Amino acid sequence: MGLYLNPGNESFRQSVTDEIYIDKTAMISLINKKLNKSRTKYVCVSRPRRFGKSMAADMLVAYYGKGCDSRELFEGKKIEKEDSFGLHLNKHNVIRLDIQRFLFDTSHLDIFIDKIQEAVIKDLEAEYGPCFQEDQYGLPGVLGQIYACTREGFIFIIDEWDCVFRFAKKRQEVQKAYLDFLRGLFKGAEYVELAYMTGILPIKKYGEHSAINIFKEFSMLRPGSLAEYFGFTEAEVMALCGRYGMDYAETQKWYDGYLIGDMHIYNPHAVTELMDSGDFQSYWTGTETYEALKVYIDQNFDGLKESVIEMLGNGRRKINTRKFQNDMTTFSSKDDILTLLIHLGYLTFDEATGEALIPNQEIAQEFLNAIEGPGWDGVVQAVERSAQLLKYTWAMDGKMVADIVEKIHQETASILKYNDENSLKCVILMAYYSARAWYLPPVLELPSGKGFADVVYLPRKNGDHPALLIELKWNKSAYGAIAQIKERQYAEWIKEYTGEILLVGINYDEKKGHECVIESFVQQ
């Protein structure tokens, strides 16, 4: 065993023996099917930090790598039941690299590629010295000679593959040299049995330097068949809550919300910290993400701050993710910023609708921390007013609701272009920020009865608060909004909901300001 060639199974052993370990070994059977397949043997997984990428890499190293016996580590695990389990167990040469270990100082940017090659060749020399001579082709040349001599291939497991683009954000020549190195290492190489890379960002788009597009990508936007293997699933979190005596509904509110394909995935770091401490709080700051959220949401792109305000109110924003260049500096629109925040874990993405949203209470708290200060005048005050607004809504005090909405309108006027019904809806979502503690995410323009309700809040399970059915009007009448709800039978859509429903009509008159009427509705 070496430092990089077949490094053994100790890292995975430590994971397996942790008090909290979730069995993700079934993923190995999927990777086994990709071995030595020219079209599928190149895999790139991108997820935010602390989503289990390194643990999965250690698992693959322990399973495939020669020079150790890992059978006991997989006893009783899901992969042991698969037919391919014994076929590949400790039968392959594995080269394991953590790129970040070669880039912990800016002075390394100009030498790290050479250092990677020197380190791996040193390990190869101890095992295959007679089979090769170093030449001008560096590591790819050495590996080609070894393969020609032994007909033995290699599995490459590369963690933090993208740290170059985070660490050398403005050094494009370094980024391109790195992509060229990876292209030379992998593309068309017979010695590659599998190339498996993980990072935060998908593969960088660089025109002709996108030549490592041989990789199949499994990202936060399109997780594919690997969705359940990075992060904890609902069933896994529910089992942990039972084991540690934690309230699952509260856990769900705080940490659920990452939509990975059609699955709800939890950040493993947050969940394990919760189980250890028993405290519901934000553990996100401890993930040491590479950039502060504020740096990005303060960018001067039209509609960016309005989008953030709407999502803070538990709303969604449709975005175009296709133009994002997969780096942390090339931005041409708010959609590029929002796409980056999806990859960093500050937002999640509904693949079915193409919408971005804030996943949960933990991340919402990080947004609130980020908007304190210049550029976000009034938003913090609006959030502080929100709890009061909700209480007045439950009390059916339309005048006080209208007064608070008016204040929130005035406080956010510098950010929101307040001149139509859509802007009014954005203000309402911000005003009802506190509803996320008691209600499911709001449904906007709900198909109901003979038309569409503007905003609907349904209470979470085991709650005793009424559902809210909100209709908005512009230069018309709050009473007219209530009349429309009744006439078009909007409440029919939630007829299976048997609790109390409050009908909330809100109108903004450009001369008179806001008015609100609230009525209780009883299902027939």
XYZ file of N, CA, C and O in Angstrom, residues 205-313:
436
model
N -17.132 24.621 -17.724
C -17.340 24.793 -19.158
C -16.291 25.766 -19.685
O -16.239 26.907 -19.268
N -15.478 25.291 -20.627
C -14.399 26.131 -21.141
C -14.206 25.941 -22.641
O -13.092 25.808 -23.113
N -15.303 25.882 -23.400
C -15.162 25.715 -24.841
C -14.408 24.450 -25.173
O -14.790 23.362 -24.777
N -13.299 24.596 -25.846
C -12.507 23.428 -26.239
C -11.954 22.704 -25.021
O -11.658 21.505 -25.077
N -11.855 23.401 -23.887
C -11.341 22.774 -22.683
C -12.427 22.022 -21.924
O -12.221 21.602 -20.808
N -13.585 21.867 -22.550
C -14.603 21.004 -21.972
C -14.363 19.562 -22.412
O -15.272 18.753 -22.431
N -13.140 19.280 -22.789
C -12.827 17.964 -23.346
C -12.979 16.844 -22.338
O -12.925 15.681 -22.711
N -13.145 17.151 -21.044
C -13.460 16.081 -20.104
C -14.974 15.916 -19.987
O -15.490 15.478 -18.972
N -15.674 16.259 -21.086
C -17.103 16.004 -21.128
C -17.413 14.523 -21.322
O -18.556 14.136 -21.534
N -16.380 13.700 -21.259
C -16.588 12.251 -21.234
C -17.275 11.820 -19.941
O -17.807 10.718 -19.850
N -17.290 12.714 -18.943
C -17.859 12.356 -17.643
C -19.377 12.461 -17.652
O -19.946 13.419 -18.168
N -20.026 11.479 -17.056
C -21.441 11.544 -16.739
C -21.560 12.246 -15.397
O -20.967 11.811 -14.403
N -22.340 13.344 -15.365
C -22.425 14.148 -14.145
C -23.695 13.856 -13.363
O -24.784 13.721 -13.933
N -23.534 13.768 -12.047
C -24.641 13.567 -11.111
C -24.594 14.737 -10.136
O -23.825 14.726 -9.172
N -25.406 15.759 -10.398
C -25.286 17.023 -9.674
C -26.532 17.305 -8.849
O -27.496 16.547 -8.840
N -26.525 18.459 -8.168
C -27.707 18.913 -7.436
C -28.860 19.215 -8.383
O -30.026 19.159 -7.999
N -28.538 19.529 -9.619
C -29.573 19.815 -10.606
C -30.127 18.539 -11.226
O -31.332 18.424 -11.453
N -29.258 17.586 -11.503
C -29.662 16.335 -12.140
C -28.924 15.180 -11.469
O -27.898 14.730 -11.953
N -29.469 14.695 -10.364
C -28.768 13.694 -9.552
C -28.810 12.283 -10.119
O -28.011 11.438 -9.735
N -29.764 12.003 -10.987
C -29.853 10.683 -11.598
C -29.982 9.560 -10.589
O -30.572 9.712 -9.523
N -29.385 8.431 -10.907
C -29.538 7.217 -10.097
C -28.788 7.274 -8.776
O -28.969 6.395 -7.921
N -27.928 8.286 -8.572
C -27.146 8.372 -7.335
C -27.790 9.279 -6.285
O -27.180 9.579 -5.262
N -29.024 9.708 -6.518
C -29.672 10.696 -5.646
C -29.640 10.298 -4.177
O -29.307 11.099 -3.306
N -30.007 9.078 -3.853
C -30.181 8.684 -2.456
C -28.881 8.417 -1.717
O -28.884 8.241 -0.497
N -27.761 8.408 -2.422
C -26.504 7.998 -1.792
C -25.678 9.155 -1.234
O -24.624 8.933 -0.620
N -26.151 10.380 -1.436
C -25.439 11.537 -0.891
C -26.445 12.365 -0.108
O -27.302 13.034 -0.674
N -26.321 12.309 1.218
C -27.330 12.878 2.099
C -28.169 11.761 2.692
O -28.090 10.597 2.289
N -28.975 12.121 3.687
C -29.851 11.154 4.352
C -31.252 11.257 3.774
O -31.772 12.359 3.550
N -31.881 10.129 3.527
C -33.249 10.114 3.024
C -34.227 10.329 4.176
O -33.858 10.264 5.360
N -35.500 10.547 3.824
C -36.527 10.741 4.845
C -36.620 9.524 5.762
O -36.726 9.663 6.993
N -36.597 8.329 5.180
C -36.706 7.115 5.998
C -35.517 6.988 6.945
O -35.675 6.582 8.110
N -34.320 7.333 6.477
C -33.127 7.232 7.313
C -33.181 8.223 8.467
O -32.805 7.889 9.600
N -33.661 9.444 8.196
C -33.758 10.453 9.254
C -34.853 10.076 10.250
O -34.690 10.249 11.465
N -35.950 9.543 9.752
C -37.030 9.131 10.637
C -36.542 8.039 11.600
O -36.858 8.061 12.794
N -35.742 7.108 11.080
C -35.195 6.047 11.934
C -34.250 6.620 12.985
O -34.263 6.201 14.157
N -33.417 7.596 12.592
C -32.505 8.224 13.553
C -33.278 8.974 14.630
O -32.906 8.942 15.813
N -34.356 9.663 14.229
C -35.162 10.399 15.209
C -35.767 9.431 16.228
O -35.809 9.731 17.430
N -36.224 8.269 15.760
C -36.753 7.273 16.683
C -35.695 6.745 17.629
O -35.942 6.564 18.825
N -34.513 6.540 17.092
C -33.405 6.000 17.893
C -32.938 6.981 18.964
O -32.596 6.595 20.085
N -32.935 8.283 18.626
C -32.409 9.292 19.557
C -33.510 10.091 20.248
O -33.213 11.041 20.980
N -34.765 9.728 20.015
C -35.870 10.390 20.692
C -36.079 11.827 20.256
O -36.484 12.668 21.059
N -35.831 12.134 18.969
C -36.008 13.489 18.464
C -37.355 13.603 17.757
O -37.867 12.643 17.185
N -37.926 14.795 17.786
C -39.195 15.083 17.130
C -38.965 15.148 15.620
O -38.297 16.051 15.117
N -39.548 14.187 14.878
C -39.295 14.140 13.436
C -39.900 15.346 12.725
O -39.292 15.892 11.791
N -41.094 15.780 13.133
C -41.732 16.928 12.477
C -40.867 18.177 12.591
O -40.726 18.955 11.641
N -40.271 18.387 13.769
C -39.398 19.545 13.969
C -38.104 19.384 13.159
O -37.592 20.348 12.579
N -37.586 18.160 13.123
C -36.387 17.882 12.326
C -36.653 18.162 10.854
O -35.819 18.754 10.151
N -37.814 17.767 10.402
C -38.216 17.987 9.017
C -38.271 19.481 8.702
O -37.779 19.935 7.667
N -38.847 20.251 9.601
C -38.964 21.690 9.393
C -37.594 22.352 9.290
O -37.363 23.215 8.442
N -36.673 21.927 10.135
C -35.362 22.560 10.189
C -34.424 22.120 9.069
O -33.645 22.931 8.555
N -34.453 20.834 8.699
C -33.374 20.310 7.867
C -33.811 19.622 6.580
O -32.973 19.278 5.751
N -35.121 19.404 6.380
C -35.581 18.796 5.138
C -35.609 19.850 4.037
O -35.416 21.039 4.288
N -35.869 19.425 2.814
C -36.130 20.397 1.766
C -35.228 20.320 0.554
O -35.509 20.952 -0.465
N -34.113 19.558 0.619
C -33.288 19.418 -0.575
C -33.982 18.447 -1.527
O -34.127 17.265 -1.230
N -34.412 18.967 -2.665
C -35.110 18.155 -3.645
C -34.077 17.592 -4.610
O -33.604 18.278 -5.512
N -33.703 16.343 -4.391
C -32.709 15.688 -5.234
C -33.469 14.730 -6.137
O -33.823 13.628 -5.741
N -33.753 15.174 -7.355
C -34.647 14.410 -8.213
C -36.038 14.438 -7.612
O -36.581 15.497 -7.301
N -36.610 13.262 -7.398
C -37.940 13.201 -6.772
C -37.861 12.815 -5.301
O -38.844 12.384 -4.704
N -36.688 12.971 -4.711
C -36.482 12.596 -3.316
C -36.232 13.833 -2.461
O -35.696 14.836 -2.927
N -36.602 13.722 -1.174
C -36.247 14.733 -0.187
C -35.000 14.234 0.551
O -35.012 13.149 1.130
N -33.943 15.042 0.526
C -32.672 14.645 1.115
C -32.285 15.647 2.204
O -32.486 16.850 2.063
N -31.711 15.129 3.292
C -31.251 15.952 4.409
C -29.727 16.057 4.378
O -29.036 15.112 3.991
N -29.220 17.200 4.831
C -27.780 17.372 4.994
C -27.315 16.476 6.144
O -27.717 16.680 7.294
N -26.446 15.488 5.892
C -26.021 14.555 6.953
C -25.344 15.247 8.129
O -25.515 14.830 9.275
N -24.572 16.296 7.835
C -23.866 16.993 8.907
C -24.848 17.593 9.901
O -24.687 17.444 11.119
N -25.878 18.259 9.392
C -26.858 18.888 10.275
C -27.595 17.845 11.107
O -27.819 18.028 12.309
N -27.969 16.739 10.470
C -28.739 15.713 11.180
C -27.897 15.047 12.263
O -28.362 14.839 13.391
N -26.656 14.709 11.959
C -25.811 14.060 12.965
C -25.495 15.012 14.112
O -25.445 14.587 15.275
N -25.292 16.290 13.804
C -25.072 17.266 14.869
C -26.304 17.372 15.762
O -26.191 17.484 16.988
N -27.486 17.344 15.157
C -28.728 17.385 15.925
C -28.824 16.179 16.850
O -29.176 16.312 18.033
N -28.523 14.996 16.329
C -28.624 13.787 17.141
C -27.615 13.811 18.287
O -27.891 13.327 19.390
N -26.452 14.382 18.038
C -25.428 14.467 19.085
C -25.794 15.476 20.174
O -25.592 15.229 21.362
N -26.333 16.629 19.738
C -26.553 17.718 20.694
C -27.984 17.814 21.203
O -28.227 18.313 22.305
N -28.938 17.385 20.386
C -30.343 17.514 20.750
C -30.893 18.911 20.570
O -32.039 19.189 20.940
N -30.113 19.825 19.961
C -30.534 21.216 19.796
C -30.880 21.503 18.338
O -30.078 21.235 17.432
N -32.062 22.076 18.114
C -32.450 22.514 16.785
C -31.871 23.902 16.551
O -32.265 24.878 17.187
N -30.923 23.974 15.646
C -30.271 25.234 15.321
C -29.596 25.086 13.971
O -29.602 24.005 13.363
N -29.012 26.172 13.493
C -28.287 26.105 12.233
C -26.863 25.609 12.483
O -26.116 26.209 13.255
N -26.526 24.516 11.823
C -25.154 23.992 11.877
C -24.406 24.317 10.589
O -23.305 23.849 10.375
N -25.045 25.113 9.728
C -24.478 25.360 8.404
C -23.160 26.113 8.472
O -22.237 25.841 7.702
N -23.036 27.062 9.392
C -21.808 27.848 9.494
C -20.600 26.948 9.703
O -19.509 27.229 9.209
N -20.794 25.850 10.386
C -19.687 24.937 10.645
C -19.230 24.160 9.441
O -18.231 23.446 9.508
N -19.937 24.274 8.302
C -19.503 23.528 7.126
C -18.348 24.204 6.410
O -17.773 23.638 5.485
N -18.006 25.432 6.804
C -16.864 26.134 6.233
C -16.944 26.212 4.713
O -16.006 25.888 4.008
N -18.095 26.610 4.194
C -18.199 26.803 2.755
C -17.235 27.898 2.329
O -16.904 28.782 3.099
N -16.830 27.854 1.097
C -15.684 28.653 0.681
C -16.006 30.121 0.465
O -15.117 30.950 0.404
N -17.257 30.442 0.291
C -17.605 31.841 0.084
C -18.788 32.190 0.966
O -19.699 31.385 1.178
N -18.801 33.415 1.464
C -19.933 33.880 2.250
C -21.119 34.106 1.315
O -20.977 34.606 0.204
N -22.297 33.717 1.799
C -23.517 33.893 1.020
C -23.707 35.347 0.603
O -24.137 35.641 -0.516
N -23.386 36.258 1.488
C -23.604 37.680 1.235
C -22.869 38.166 -0.004
O -23.367 39.038 -0.746
N -21.703 37.628 -0.276
C -20.923 38.045 -1.440
C -21.739 37.864 -2.715
O -21.690 38.693 -3.627
N -22.525 36.812 -2.763
C -23.266 36.502 -3.986
C -24.600 37.224 -4.059
O -24.972 37.739 -5.121
N -25.340 37.270 -2.960
C -26.667 37.883 -3.052
C -26.600 39.400 -3.098
O -27.604 40.057 -3.385
N -25.415 39.966 -2.863
C -25.239 41.411 -3.014
C -24.852 41.807 -4.438
O -24.648 42.987 -4.725
N -24.734 40.822 -5.333
C -24.381 41.139 -6.709
C -25.465 42.015 -7.336
O -26.651 41.853 -7.069
N -25.055 42.903 -8.219
C -25.972 43.908 -8.780
C -26.618 43.406 -10.075
O -26.421 43.969 -11.152
N -27.391 42.335 -9.973
C -28.131 41.836 -11.124
C -29.616 42.101 -10.926
O -30.159 41.876 -9.833
N -30.261 42.563 -11.974
C -31.662 42.928 -11.896
C -32.513 41.735 -11.466
O -32.424 40.657 -12.046
N -33.315 41.944 -10.434
C -34.230 40.914 -9.965
C -33.650 39.946 -8.955
O -34.382 39.113 -8.415
N -32.340 40.045 -8.662
C -31.724 39.095 -7.733
C -32.261 39.276 -6.317
O -32.677 38.301 -5.667
N -32.256 40.506 -5.832
C -32.724 40.733 -4.463
C -34.212 40.455 -4.328
O -34.664 39.928 -3.300
N -34.967 40.773 -5.353
C -36.393 40.472 -5.328
C -36.614 38.958 -5.242
O -37.496 38.489 -4.526
N -35.792 38.203 -5.958
C -35.890 36.745 -5.910
C -35.583 36.225 -4.511
O -36.263 35.327 -4.008
N -34.553 36.795 -3.885
C -34.181 36.371 -2.536
C -35.316 36.662 -1.559
O -35.653 35.826 -0.706
N -35.920 37.845 -1.679
C -37.028 38.197 -0.783
C -38.190 37.223 -0.953
O -38.775 36.752 0.030
N -38.524 36.914 -2.197
C -39.631 35.983 -2.435
C -39.318 34.606 -1.857
O -40.176 33.962 -1.243
N -38.089 34.143 -2.023
C -37.734 32.819 -1.503
C -37.645 32.824 0.014
O -37.925 31.809 0.654
N -37.246 33.948 0.608
C -37.276 34.045 2.066
C -38.695 33.860 2.596
O -38.905 33.319 3.684
N -39.663 34.292 1.807
C -41.062 34.095 2.163
C -41.570 32.714 1.815
O -42.784 32.502 1.768
